[in-house]
Amino acid sequence: MRWQMGRRSENIEDRRGMSPVGMGRGIRVGGMGGLGILAIALVAMFLGVDPSIILNSLPTEDGSGQQAPVTRSAPAPGDSGADFVSAVLAQTEDTWTEIFRQEGLTYQDPQLVLFDGSVASACGMAASATGPFYCPGDRKVYLDLSFFNELEQRFGASGDFADAYVIAHEVGHHVQKLLGISDQVTRERSQSDEATSNQLSVMTELQADCFAGVWAKKMEQRNGVVEPGDVEEALAAASAVGDDRIQKATRGYVVPESFTHGTAEQRMRWFKQGLQSGDPNSCDTFKAANL
């Protein structure tokens, strides 16, 4: 993936090396606009539970669930990890701004918070082991760059396009928030039994995968961005974080009724759906599941 092309997003907050409660430091990076497979909370996934349950159950230090304002400053020279993230985020911004405009809507960029160790969000405290996540309460994506190493070393999914897919998936959850999908799902899950709640969670994650595929399609249409093998990298990442594969690797057995993110096959299939269609309207996983 030739991610070095284009502008950089300014919607990055760098809290690395900072206390999880209180002031963080932010980076302000230069220029271009940018779904997340991956609402992947590793600890939660290992336990077979929805990561939002963990995030929402942990209060911040002051009990408000709010993070203190974060100032922005220039990124450190040679910070290739932050540069990569800001480039991909910029691509998602450009992609969804264009799509929303075509539908007569206005896209509102999310913030992306870089952290290490632990972080405070409007959804509560989270540790790096939780993995990347999107918090609808503050409309921010949270990412510890060490997750990319985990993705490669533990799950065998490597490559910059695989990493970009993680970011695109989380941005997909932001798209769901803007469209009112996530709020509706939250209401329905609160009134559902555990099996239905888990199914709604799976469909939410698969739709975010599909939205990531829509982003990937737009990248394919931009000359020189996508290289041979990139799509395969993203598909490998989608497969690697399927509930069945993670449970098999961590438990030694699979409990389908506890799935909250979808199987490896489902995640790849819905990513391909978005990739082949390039149309977010083709990503109605809820309708496909008769939910």
PDB file of C-alpha atoms in Angstrom:
ATOM      1  CA  MET A   1       0.000   0.000   0.000  1.00  0.00           C
ATOM      2  CA  ARG A   2       1.461   3.329  -1.041  1.00  0.00           C
ATOM      3  CA  TRP A   3       0.129   5.137   2.001  1.00  0.00           C
ATOM      4  CA  GLN A   4       2.784   7.851   1.825  1.00  0.00           C
ATOM      5  CA  MET A   5       0.767   9.515  -0.948  1.00  0.00           C
ATOM      6  CA  GLY A   6      -1.608  12.367  -0.179  1.00  0.00           C
ATOM      7  CA  ARG A   7      -2.405  14.477   2.830  1.00  0.00           C
ATOM      8  CA  ARG A   8      -2.431  13.698   6.527  1.00  0.00           C
ATOM      9  CA  SER A   9      -5.347  14.002   8.936  1.00  0.00           C
ATOM     10  CA  GLU A  10      -5.257  16.585  11.685  1.00  0.00           C
ATOM     11  CA  ASN A  11      -7.746  14.591  13.765  1.00  0.00           C
ATOM     12  CA  ILE A  12      -5.111  12.731  15.782  1.00  0.00           C
ATOM     13  CA  GLU A  13      -4.624  12.937  19.536  1.00  0.00           C
ATOM     14  CA  ASP A  14      -1.363  11.485  20.811  1.00  0.00           C
ATOM     15  CA  ARG A  15      -1.654  10.400  24.440  1.00  0.00           C
ATOM     16  CA  ARG A  16       1.264   7.989  24.355  1.00  0.00           C
ATOM     17  CA  GLY A  17       3.393   8.229  27.449  1.00  0.00           C
ATOM     18  CA  MET A  18       0.724  10.199  29.293  1.00  0.00           C
ATOM     19  CA  SER A  19      -1.405   9.355  32.301  1.00  0.00           C
ATOM     20  CA  PRO A  20      -4.724   7.807  31.200  1.00  0.00           C
ATOM     21  CA  VAL A  21      -6.589  10.447  33.213  1.00  0.00           C
ATOM     22  CA  GLY A  22      -5.864  14.114  32.703  1.00  0.00           C
ATOM     23  CA  MET A  23      -4.195  16.026  29.954  1.00  0.00           C
ATOM     24  CA  GLY A  24      -2.738  14.155  27.031  1.00  0.00           C
ATOM     25  CA  ARG A  25      -0.657  15.483  24.212  1.00  0.00           C
ATOM     26  CA  GLY A  26      -1.849  15.535  20.648  1.00  0.00           C
ATOM     27  CA  ILE A  27      -0.168  15.511  17.298  1.00  0.00           C
ATOM     28  CA  ARG A  28      -1.070  17.708  14.456  1.00  0.00           C
ATOM     29  CA  VAL A  29      -0.048  16.237  11.167  1.00  0.00           C
ATOM     30  CA  GLY A  30      -0.051  17.553   7.714  1.00  0.00           C
ATOM     31  CA  GLY A  31      -2.468  16.316   5.077  1.00  0.00           C
ATOM     32  CA  MET A  32      -5.174  13.473   3.070  1.00  0.00           C
ATOM     33  CA  GLY A  33      -8.633  11.976   4.217  1.00  0.00           C
ATOM     34  CA  GLY A  34      -9.509   8.466   5.463  1.00  0.00           C
ATOM     35  CA  LEU A  35     -13.474   0.776   8.496  1.00  0.00           C
ATOM     36  CA  GLY A  36     -12.110  -0.737  11.054  1.00  0.00           C
ATOM     37  CA  ILE A  37     -12.401  -4.359  10.832  1.00  0.00           C
ATOM     38  CA  LEU A  38     -11.590  -4.282  13.761  1.00  0.00           C
ATOM     39  CA  ALA A  39     -13.536  -3.469  16.811  1.00  0.00           C
ATOM     40  CA  ILE A  40     -11.470  -6.077  18.334  1.00  0.00           C
ATOM     41  CA  ALA A  41     -11.124  -6.210  22.024  1.00  0.00           C
ATOM     42  CA  LEU A  42      -8.718  -9.052  22.581  1.00  0.00           C
ATOM     43  CA  VAL A  43      -9.409  -9.584  26.268  1.00  0.00           C
ATOM     44  CA  ALA A  44     -13.133  -9.432  25.706  1.00  0.00           C
ATOM     45  CA  MET A  45     -12.833 -11.663  22.679  1.00  0.00           C
ATOM     46  CA  PHE A  46     -10.848 -14.207  24.659  1.00  0.00           C
ATOM     47  CA  LEU A  47     -13.675 -14.289  27.180  1.00  0.00           C
ATOM     48  CA  GLY A  48     -16.342 -14.382  24.488  1.00  0.00           C
ATOM     49  CA  VAL A  49     -18.041 -11.187  25.593  1.00  0.00           C
ATOM     50  CA  ASP A  50     -18.852  -7.897  23.954  1.00  0.00           C
ATOM     51  CA  PRO A  51     -15.977  -5.411  24.537  1.00  0.00           C
ATOM     52  CA  SER A  52     -18.451  -2.587  25.056  1.00  0.00           C
ATOM     53  CA  ILE A  53     -19.603  -4.321  28.221  1.00  0.00           C
ATOM     54  CA  ILE A  54     -16.089  -4.078  29.627  1.00  0.00           C
ATOM     55  CA  LEU A  55     -15.588  -0.516  28.438  1.00  0.00           C
ATOM     56  CA  ASN A  56     -18.912   0.734  29.723  1.00  0.00           C
ATOM     57  CA  SER A  57     -18.538  -0.921  33.114  1.00  0.00           C
ATOM     58  CA  LEU A  58     -15.325   0.873  34.034  1.00  0.00           C
ATOM     59  CA  PRO A  59     -15.627   4.506  35.169  1.00  0.00           C
ATOM     60  CA  THR A  60     -12.963   7.122  34.736  1.00  0.00           C
ATOM     61  CA  GLU A  61     -11.088   8.389  37.761  1.00  0.00           C
ATOM     62  CA  ASP A  62     -13.417  11.321  38.301  1.00  0.00           C
ATOM     63  CA  GLY A  63     -16.509   9.217  37.574  1.00  0.00           C
ATOM     64  CA  SER A  64     -17.568  11.412  34.700  1.00  0.00           C
ATOM     65  CA  GLY A  65     -16.404   9.197  31.868  1.00  0.00           C
ATOM     66  CA  GLN A  66     -14.924  12.268  30.261  1.00  0.00           C
ATOM     67  CA  GLN A  67     -11.364  12.842  29.099  1.00  0.00           C
ATOM     68  CA  ALA A  68      -9.735  16.189  29.783  1.00  0.00           C
ATOM     69  CA  PRO A  69      -9.106  18.341  26.704  1.00  0.00           C
ATOM     70  CA  VAL A  70      -6.129  17.313  24.634  1.00  0.00           C
ATOM     71  CA  THR A  71      -3.850  19.855  23.049  1.00  0.00           C
ATOM     72  CA  ARG A  72      -2.337  19.258  19.637  1.00  0.00           C
ATOM     73  CA  SER A  73       1.265  19.703  18.666  1.00  0.00           C
ATOM     74  CA  ALA A  74       3.495  18.670  15.800  1.00  0.00           C
ATOM     75  CA  PRO A  75       4.390  14.968  15.606  1.00  0.00           C
ATOM     76  CA  ALA A  76       7.893  13.915  16.449  1.00  0.00           C
ATOM     77  CA  PRO A  77      10.105  13.683  13.354  1.00  0.00           C
ATOM     78  CA  GLY A  78      10.457  10.129  12.141  1.00  0.00           C
ATOM     79  CA  ASP A  79       7.334   8.895  13.918  1.00  0.00           C
ATOM     80  CA  SER A  80       6.373   6.564  11.084  1.00  0.00           C
ATOM     81  CA  GLY A  81       3.624   4.855  13.082  1.00  0.00           C
ATOM     82  CA  ALA A  82       1.741   8.088  13.728  1.00  0.00           C
ATOM     83  CA  ASP A  83       2.383   9.195  10.155  1.00  0.00           C
ATOM     84  CA  PHE A  84       0.858   5.961   8.818  1.00  0.00           C
ATOM     85  CA  VAL A  85      -2.213   6.289  11.025  1.00  0.00           C
ATOM     86  CA  SER A  86      -2.797   9.913  10.041  1.00  0.00           C
ATOM     87  CA  ALA A  87      -2.445   9.043   6.346  1.00  0.00           C
ATOM     88  CA  VAL A  88      -4.979   6.214   6.547  1.00  0.00           C
ATOM     89  CA  LEU A  89      -7.353   8.244   8.691  1.00  0.00           C
ATOM     90  CA  ALA A  90      -7.174  10.993   6.085  1.00  0.00           C
ATOM     91  CA  GLN A  91      -8.104   8.473   3.391  1.00  0.00           C
ATOM     92  CA  THR A  92     -11.166   7.402   5.380  1.00  0.00           C
ATOM     93  CA  GLU A  93     -12.128  11.049   5.874  1.00  0.00           C
ATOM     94  CA  ASP A  94     -12.000  11.721   2.145  1.00  0.00           C
ATOM     95  CA  THR A  95     -13.855   8.494   1.336  1.00  0.00           C
ATOM     96  CA  TRP A  96     -16.757   9.020   3.717  1.00  0.00           C
ATOM     97  CA  THR A  97     -17.002  12.762   3.102  1.00  0.00           C
ATOM     98  CA  GLU A  98     -17.548  11.963  -0.585  1.00  0.00           C
ATOM     99  CA  ILE A  99     -20.055   9.177   0.104  1.00  0.00           C
ATOM    100  CA  PHE A 100     -22.064  11.269   2.565  1.00  0.00           C
ATOM    101  CA  ARG A 101     -22.089  14.209   0.169  1.00  0.00           C
ATOM    102  CA  GLN A 102     -23.532  11.999  -2.557  1.00  0.00           C
ATOM    103  CA  GLU A 103     -26.362  11.094  -0.167  1.00  0.00           C
ATOM    104  CA  GLY A 104     -27.003  14.731   0.740  1.00  0.00           C
ATOM    105  CA  LEU A 105     -25.428  14.288   4.183  1.00  0.00           C
ATOM    106  CA  THR A 106     -22.503  15.873   5.990  1.00  0.00           C
ATOM    107  CA  TYR A 107     -19.744  13.633   7.319  1.00  0.00           C
ATOM    108  CA  GLN A 108     -18.242  14.574  10.659  1.00  0.00           C
ATOM    109  CA  ASP A 109     -14.675  13.377  11.122  1.00  0.00           C
ATOM    110  CA  PRO A 110     -13.895  11.265  14.192  1.00  0.00           C
ATOM    111  CA  GLN A 111     -10.850  11.829  16.357  1.00  0.00           C
ATOM    112  CA  LEU A 112      -8.283   9.030  16.598  1.00  0.00           C
ATOM    113  CA  VAL A 113      -6.463   8.685  19.907  1.00  0.00           C
ATOM    114  CA  LEU A 114      -3.044   7.038  20.024  1.00  0.00           C
ATOM    115  CA  PHE A 115      -2.213   5.610  23.440  1.00  0.00           C
ATOM    116  CA  ASP A 116      -0.053   3.050  25.165  1.00  0.00           C
ATOM    117  CA  GLY A 117      -0.703   1.074  28.310  1.00  0.00           C
ATOM    118  CA  SER A 118      -4.177   2.335  29.171  1.00  0.00           C
ATOM    119  CA  VAL A 119      -6.506   5.138  28.229  1.00  0.00           C
ATOM    120  CA  ALA A 120      -9.572   6.962  29.550  1.00  0.00           C
ATOM    121  CA  SER A 121     -12.517   7.455  27.211  1.00  0.00           C
ATOM    122  CA  ALA A 122     -16.163   8.419  27.523  1.00  0.00           C
ATOM    123  CA  CYS A 123     -16.807   4.655  27.550  1.00  0.00           C
ATOM    124  CA  GLY A 124     -14.558   4.150  30.562  1.00  0.00           C
ATOM    125  CA  MET A 125     -11.002   2.969  31.080  1.00  0.00           C
ATOM    126  CA  ALA A 126      -9.391   0.501  28.685  1.00  0.00           C
ATOM    127  CA  ALA A 127      -6.042  -1.261  28.560  1.00  0.00           C
ATOM    128  CA  SER A 128      -3.921  -1.902  25.487  1.00  0.00           C
ATOM    129  CA  ALA A 129      -4.889  -5.583  25.701  1.00  0.00           C
ATOM    130  CA  THR A 130      -8.456  -4.553  24.900  1.00  0.00           C
ATOM    131  CA  GLY A 131      -7.339  -3.764  21.365  1.00  0.00           C
ATOM    132  CA  PRO A 132      -8.545  -0.970  19.065  1.00  0.00           C
ATOM    133  CA  PHE A 133     -12.058   0.292  19.787  1.00  0.00           C
ATOM    134  CA  TYR A 134     -14.503   3.032  18.900  1.00  0.00           C
ATOM    135  CA  CYS A 135     -16.300   4.883  21.676  1.00  0.00           C
ATOM    136  CA  PRO A 136     -19.629   6.355  20.530  1.00  0.00           C
ATOM    137  CA  GLY A 137     -19.792   8.470  23.685  1.00  0.00           C
ATOM    138  CA  ASP A 138     -17.002  10.768  22.512  1.00  0.00           C
ATOM    139  CA  ARG A 139     -16.922   9.686  18.849  1.00  0.00           C
ATOM    140  CA  LYS A 140     -13.265   8.710  19.015  1.00  0.00           C
ATOM    141  CA  VAL A 141     -11.258   5.743  17.795  1.00  0.00           C
ATOM    142  CA  TYR A 142      -8.670   4.454  20.286  1.00  0.00           C
ATOM    143  CA  LEU A 143      -5.554   2.649  19.094  1.00  0.00           C
ATOM    144  CA  ASP A 144      -2.354   1.347  20.632  1.00  0.00           C
ATOM    145  CA  LEU A 145       0.133   0.874  17.791  1.00  0.00           C
ATOM    146  CA  SER A 146       1.446  -2.274  19.485  1.00  0.00           C
ATOM    147  CA  PHE A 147      -1.744  -3.989  18.314  1.00  0.00           C
ATOM    148  CA  PHE A 148      -0.320  -4.142  14.807  1.00  0.00           C
ATOM    149  CA  ASN A 149       2.527  -6.287  16.149  1.00  0.00           C
ATOM    150  CA  GLU A 150      -0.028  -8.465  17.951  1.00  0.00           C
ATOM    151  CA  LEU A 151      -1.993  -8.832  14.734  1.00  0.00           C
ATOM    152  CA  GLU A 152       1.089 -10.066  12.920  1.00  0.00           C
ATOM    153  CA  GLN A 153       2.812 -12.147  15.592  1.00  0.00           C
ATOM    154  CA  ARG A 154      -0.219 -13.733  17.274  1.00  0.00           C
ATOM    155  CA  PHE A 155      -2.648 -13.945  14.392  1.00  0.00           C
ATOM    156  CA  GLY A 156      -0.359 -14.081  11.381  1.00  0.00           C
ATOM    157  CA  ALA A 157      -1.921 -11.094   9.608  1.00  0.00           C
ATOM    158  CA  SER A 158       0.801  -8.749   8.429  1.00  0.00           C
ATOM    159  CA  GLY A 159       1.174  -5.856   6.032  1.00  0.00           C
ATOM    160  CA  ASP A 160       0.267  -2.194   5.993  1.00  0.00           C
ATOM    161  CA  PHE A 161      -3.054  -2.798   4.257  1.00  0.00           C
ATOM    162  CA  ALA A 162      -4.034  -5.226   7.031  1.00  0.00           C
ATOM    163  CA  ASP A 163      -3.219  -2.496   9.558  1.00  0.00           C
ATOM    164  CA  ALA A 164      -5.142   0.057   7.525  1.00  0.00           C
ATOM    165  CA  TYR A 165      -8.147  -2.261   7.524  1.00  0.00           C
ATOM    166  CA  VAL A 166      -8.144  -2.166  11.323  1.00  0.00           C
ATOM    167  CA  ILE A 167      -8.427   1.617  11.254  1.00  0.00           C
ATOM    168  CA  ALA A 168     -11.049   1.537   8.506  1.00  0.00           C
ATOM    169  CA  HIS A 169     -13.164  -0.938  10.499  1.00  0.00           C
ATOM    170  CA  GLU A 170     -13.191   1.312  13.556  1.00  0.00           C
ATOM    171  CA  VAL A 171     -14.100   4.292  11.396  1.00  0.00           C
ATOM    172  CA  GLY A 172     -16.934   2.102  10.110  1.00  0.00           C
ATOM    173  CA  HIS A 173     -18.346   2.136  13.630  1.00  0.00           C
ATOM    174  CA  HIS A 174     -18.198   5.923  13.536  1.00  0.00           C
ATOM    175  CA  VAL A 175     -20.196   5.853  10.310  1.00  0.00           C
ATOM    176  CA  GLN A 176     -22.762   3.688  12.089  1.00  0.00           C
ATOM    177  CA  LYS A 177     -22.943   6.257  14.877  1.00  0.00           C
ATOM    178  CA  LEU A 178     -23.501   9.129  12.437  1.00  0.00           C
ATOM    179  CA  LEU A 179     -26.251   7.206  10.634  1.00  0.00           C
ATOM    180  CA  GLY A 180     -28.025   6.319  13.874  1.00  0.00           C
ATOM    181  CA  ILE A 181     -27.408   2.603  13.427  1.00  0.00           C
ATOM    182  CA  SER A 182     -25.364   2.070  16.573  1.00  0.00           C
ATOM    183  CA  ASP A 183     -27.882   3.902  18.767  1.00  0.00           C
ATOM    184  CA  GLN A 184     -30.712   1.769  17.408  1.00  0.00           C
ATOM    185  CA  VAL A 185     -28.713  -1.411  17.988  1.00  0.00           C
ATOM    186  CA  THR A 186     -27.922  -0.350  21.547  1.00  0.00           C
ATOM    187  CA  ARG A 187     -31.636   0.155  22.270  1.00  0.00           C
ATOM    188  CA  GLU A 188     -32.575  -3.194  20.747  1.00  0.00           C
ATOM    189  CA  ARG A 189     -29.817  -5.051  22.578  1.00  0.00           C
ATOM    190  CA  SER A 190     -30.966  -3.618  25.911  1.00  0.00           C
ATOM    191  CA  GLN A 191     -34.382  -5.177  25.312  1.00  0.00           C
ATOM    192  CA  SER A 192     -33.165  -8.515  23.955  1.00  0.00           C
ATOM    193  CA  ASP A 193     -32.106 -11.834  25.396  1.00  0.00           C
ATOM    194  CA  GLU A 194     -28.432 -12.758  25.361  1.00  0.00           C
ATOM    195  CA  ALA A 195     -28.571 -14.762  22.137  1.00  0.00           C
ATOM    196  CA  THR A 196     -30.296 -11.970  20.206  1.00  0.00           C
ATOM    197  CA  SER A 197     -28.012  -9.350  21.749  1.00  0.00           C
ATOM    198  CA  ASN A 198     -24.940 -11.289  20.619  1.00  0.00           C
ATOM    199  CA  GLN A 199     -26.389 -11.669  17.131  1.00  0.00           C
ATOM    200  CA  LEU A 200     -27.009  -7.934  16.910  1.00  0.00           C
ATOM    201  CA  SER A 201     -23.405  -7.353  17.992  1.00  0.00           C
ATOM    202  CA  VAL A 202     -22.162  -9.698  15.265  1.00  0.00           C
ATOM    203  CA  MET A 203     -24.200  -7.928  12.604  1.00  0.00           C
ATOM    204  CA  THR A 204     -22.847  -4.580  13.797  1.00  0.00           C
ATOM    205  CA  GLU A 205     -19.269  -5.802  13.469  1.00  0.00           C
ATOM    206  CA  LEU A 206     -19.862  -7.396  10.076  1.00  0.00           C
ATOM    207  CA  GLN A 207     -21.376  -4.183   8.776  1.00  0.00           C
ATOM    208  CA  ALA A 208     -18.258  -2.340   9.940  1.00  0.00           C
ATOM    209  CA  ASP A 209     -16.218  -4.912   7.999  1.00  0.00           C
ATOM    210  CA  CYS A 210     -18.343  -4.219   4.943  1.00  0.00           C
ATOM    211  CA  PHE A 211     -17.829  -0.482   5.364  1.00  0.00           C
ATOM    212  CA  ALA A 212     -14.096  -1.187   5.506  1.00  0.00           C
ATOM    213  CA  GLY A 213     -14.464  -2.972   2.196  1.00  0.00           C
ATOM    214  CA  VAL A 214     -16.167   0.113   0.745  1.00  0.00           C
ATOM    215  CA  TRP A 215     -13.139   2.157   1.832  1.00  0.00           C
ATOM    216  CA  ALA A 216     -10.805  -0.414   0.237  1.00  0.00           C
ATOM    217  CA  LYS A 217     -12.747  -0.165  -3.033  1.00  0.00           C
ATOM    218  CA  LYS A 218     -12.235   3.594  -3.055  1.00  0.00           C
ATOM    219  CA  MET A 219      -8.514   3.031  -2.482  1.00  0.00           C
ATOM    220  CA  GLU A 220      -8.427   0.638  -5.440  1.00  0.00           C
ATOM    221  CA  GLN A 221      -9.971   3.325  -7.602  1.00  0.00           C
ATOM    222  CA  ARG A 222      -7.215   5.782  -6.722  1.00  0.00           C
ATOM    223  CA  ASN A 223      -4.298   5.157  -8.992  1.00  0.00           C
ATOM    224  CA  GLY A 224      -1.153   3.976  -7.269  1.00  0.00           C
ATOM    225  CA  VAL A 225      -2.483   3.484  -3.721  1.00  0.00           C
ATOM    226  CA  VAL A 226      -3.302  -0.233  -3.679  1.00  0.00           C
ATOM    227  CA  GLU A 227      -0.512  -2.632  -4.596  1.00  0.00           C
ATOM    228  CA  PRO A 228      -0.667  -6.346  -5.535  1.00  0.00           C
ATOM    229  CA  GLY A 229      -1.313  -8.405  -2.418  1.00  0.00           C
ATOM    230  CA  ASP A 230      -2.907  -5.595  -0.413  1.00  0.00           C
ATOM    231  CA  VAL A 231      -6.454  -6.963  -0.561  1.00  0.00           C
ATOM    232  CA  GLU A 232      -5.163 -10.373   0.483  1.00  0.00           C
ATOM    233  CA  GLU A 233      -3.557  -8.735   3.527  1.00  0.00           C
ATOM    234  CA  ALA A 234      -6.870  -7.215   4.571  1.00  0.00           C
ATOM    235  CA  LEU A 235      -8.726 -10.480   4.044  1.00  0.00           C
ATOM    236  CA  ALA A 236      -6.129 -12.283   6.159  1.00  0.00           C
ATOM    237  CA  ALA A 237      -6.676  -9.750   8.939  1.00  0.00           C
ATOM    238  CA  ALA A 238     -10.459 -10.134   8.732  1.00  0.00           C
ATOM    239  CA  SER A 239     -10.113 -13.898   8.912  1.00  0.00           C
ATOM    240  CA  ALA A 240      -7.571 -13.787  11.741  1.00  0.00           C
ATOM    241  CA  VAL A 241      -9.925 -11.991  14.115  1.00  0.00           C
ATOM    242  CA  GLY A 242     -12.979 -14.153  13.542  1.00  0.00           C
ATOM    243  CA  ASP A 243     -14.554 -15.293  16.812  1.00  0.00           C
ATOM    244  CA  ASP A 244     -14.077 -18.936  15.889  1.00  0.00           C
ATOM    245  CA  ARG A 245     -10.360 -18.577  15.210  1.00  0.00           C
ATOM    246  CA  ILE A 246      -9.695 -16.499  18.326  1.00  0.00           C
ATOM    247  CA  GLN A 247     -11.653 -18.841  20.585  1.00  0.00           C
ATOM    248  CA  LYS A 248      -9.949 -21.890  19.070  1.00  0.00           C
ATOM    249  CA  ALA A 249      -6.532 -20.320  19.626  1.00  0.00           C
ATOM    250  CA  THR A 250      -7.196 -19.142  23.168  1.00  0.00           C
ATOM    251  CA  ARG A 251      -9.642 -21.726  24.548  1.00  0.00           C
ATOM    252  CA  GLY A 252      -8.974 -24.716  22.345  1.00  0.00           C
ATOM    253  CA  TYR A 253     -12.661 -24.940  21.479  1.00  0.00           C
ATOM    254  CA  VAL A 254     -15.410 -22.796  19.966  1.00  0.00           C
ATOM    255  CA  VAL A 255     -18.658 -21.546  21.556  1.00  0.00           C
ATOM    256  CA  PRO A 256     -20.770 -20.173  18.669  1.00  0.00           C
ATOM    257  CA  GLU A 257     -23.521 -18.774  20.909  1.00  0.00           C
ATOM    258  CA  SER A 258     -20.961 -16.468  22.525  1.00  0.00           C
ATOM    259  CA  PHE A 259     -19.793 -14.916  19.232  1.00  0.00           C
ATOM    260  CA  THR A 260     -19.945 -11.123  19.184  1.00  0.00           C
ATOM    261  CA  HIS A 261     -17.879 -10.278  16.079  1.00  0.00           C
ATOM    262  CA  GLY A 262     -18.556 -13.028  13.560  1.00  0.00           C
ATOM    263  CA  THR A 263     -16.664 -16.002  12.184  1.00  0.00           C
ATOM    264  CA  ALA A 264     -13.576 -15.748  10.013  1.00  0.00           C
ATOM    265  CA  GLU A 265     -15.668 -16.683   6.974  1.00  0.00           C
ATOM    266  CA  GLN A 266     -18.330 -14.080   7.764  1.00  0.00           C
ATOM    267  CA  ARG A 267     -15.809 -11.305   8.280  1.00  0.00           C
ATOM    268  CA  MET A 268     -14.062 -12.027   5.008  1.00  0.00           C
ATOM    269  CA  ARG A 269     -17.374 -12.369   3.154  1.00  0.00           C
ATOM    270  CA  TRP A 270     -18.713  -9.009   4.306  1.00  0.00           C
ATOM    271  CA  PHE A 271     -15.429  -7.242   3.693  1.00  0.00           C
ATOM    272  CA  LYS A 272     -15.552  -8.629   0.143  1.00  0.00           C
ATOM    273  CA  GLN A 273     -19.155  -7.440  -0.162  1.00  0.00           C
ATOM    274  CA  GLY A 274     -18.100  -3.858   0.452  1.00  0.00           C
ATOM    275  CA  LEU A 275     -14.996  -4.232  -1.675  1.00  0.00           C
ATOM    276  CA  GLN A 276     -16.869  -5.580  -4.679  1.00  0.00           C
ATOM    277  CA  SER A 277     -19.813  -3.181  -4.507  1.00  0.00           C
ATOM    278  CA  GLY A 278     -18.139  -0.013  -3.255  1.00  0.00           C
ATOM    279  CA  ASP A 279     -21.616   0.858  -1.981  1.00  0.00           C
ATOM    280  CA  PRO A 280     -22.419   1.163   1.741  1.00  0.00           C
ATOM    281  CA  ASN A 281     -26.078   0.465   0.928  1.00  0.00           C
ATOM    282  CA  SER A 282     -25.018  -3.105   0.154  1.00  0.00           C
ATOM    283  CA  CYS A 283     -23.844  -3.532   3.757  1.00  0.00           C
ATOM    284  CA  ASP A 284     -27.212  -4.172   5.430  1.00  0.00           C
ATOM    285  CA  THR A 285     -26.120  -7.129   7.529  1.00  0.00           C
ATOM    286  CA  PHE A 286     -29.190  -6.761   9.761  1.00  0.00           C
ATOM    287  CA  LYS A 287     -31.575  -7.281   6.868  1.00  0.00           C
ATOM    288  CA  ALA A 288     -29.520 -10.237   5.686  1.00  0.00           C
ATOM    289  CA  ALA A 289     -29.916 -11.799   9.143  1.00  0.00           C
ATOM    290  CA  ASN A 290     -33.622 -10.906   9.325  1.00  0.00           C
ATOM    291  CA  LEU A 291     -33.019  -8.671  12.334  1.00  0.00           C
TER     292      LEU A 291
END
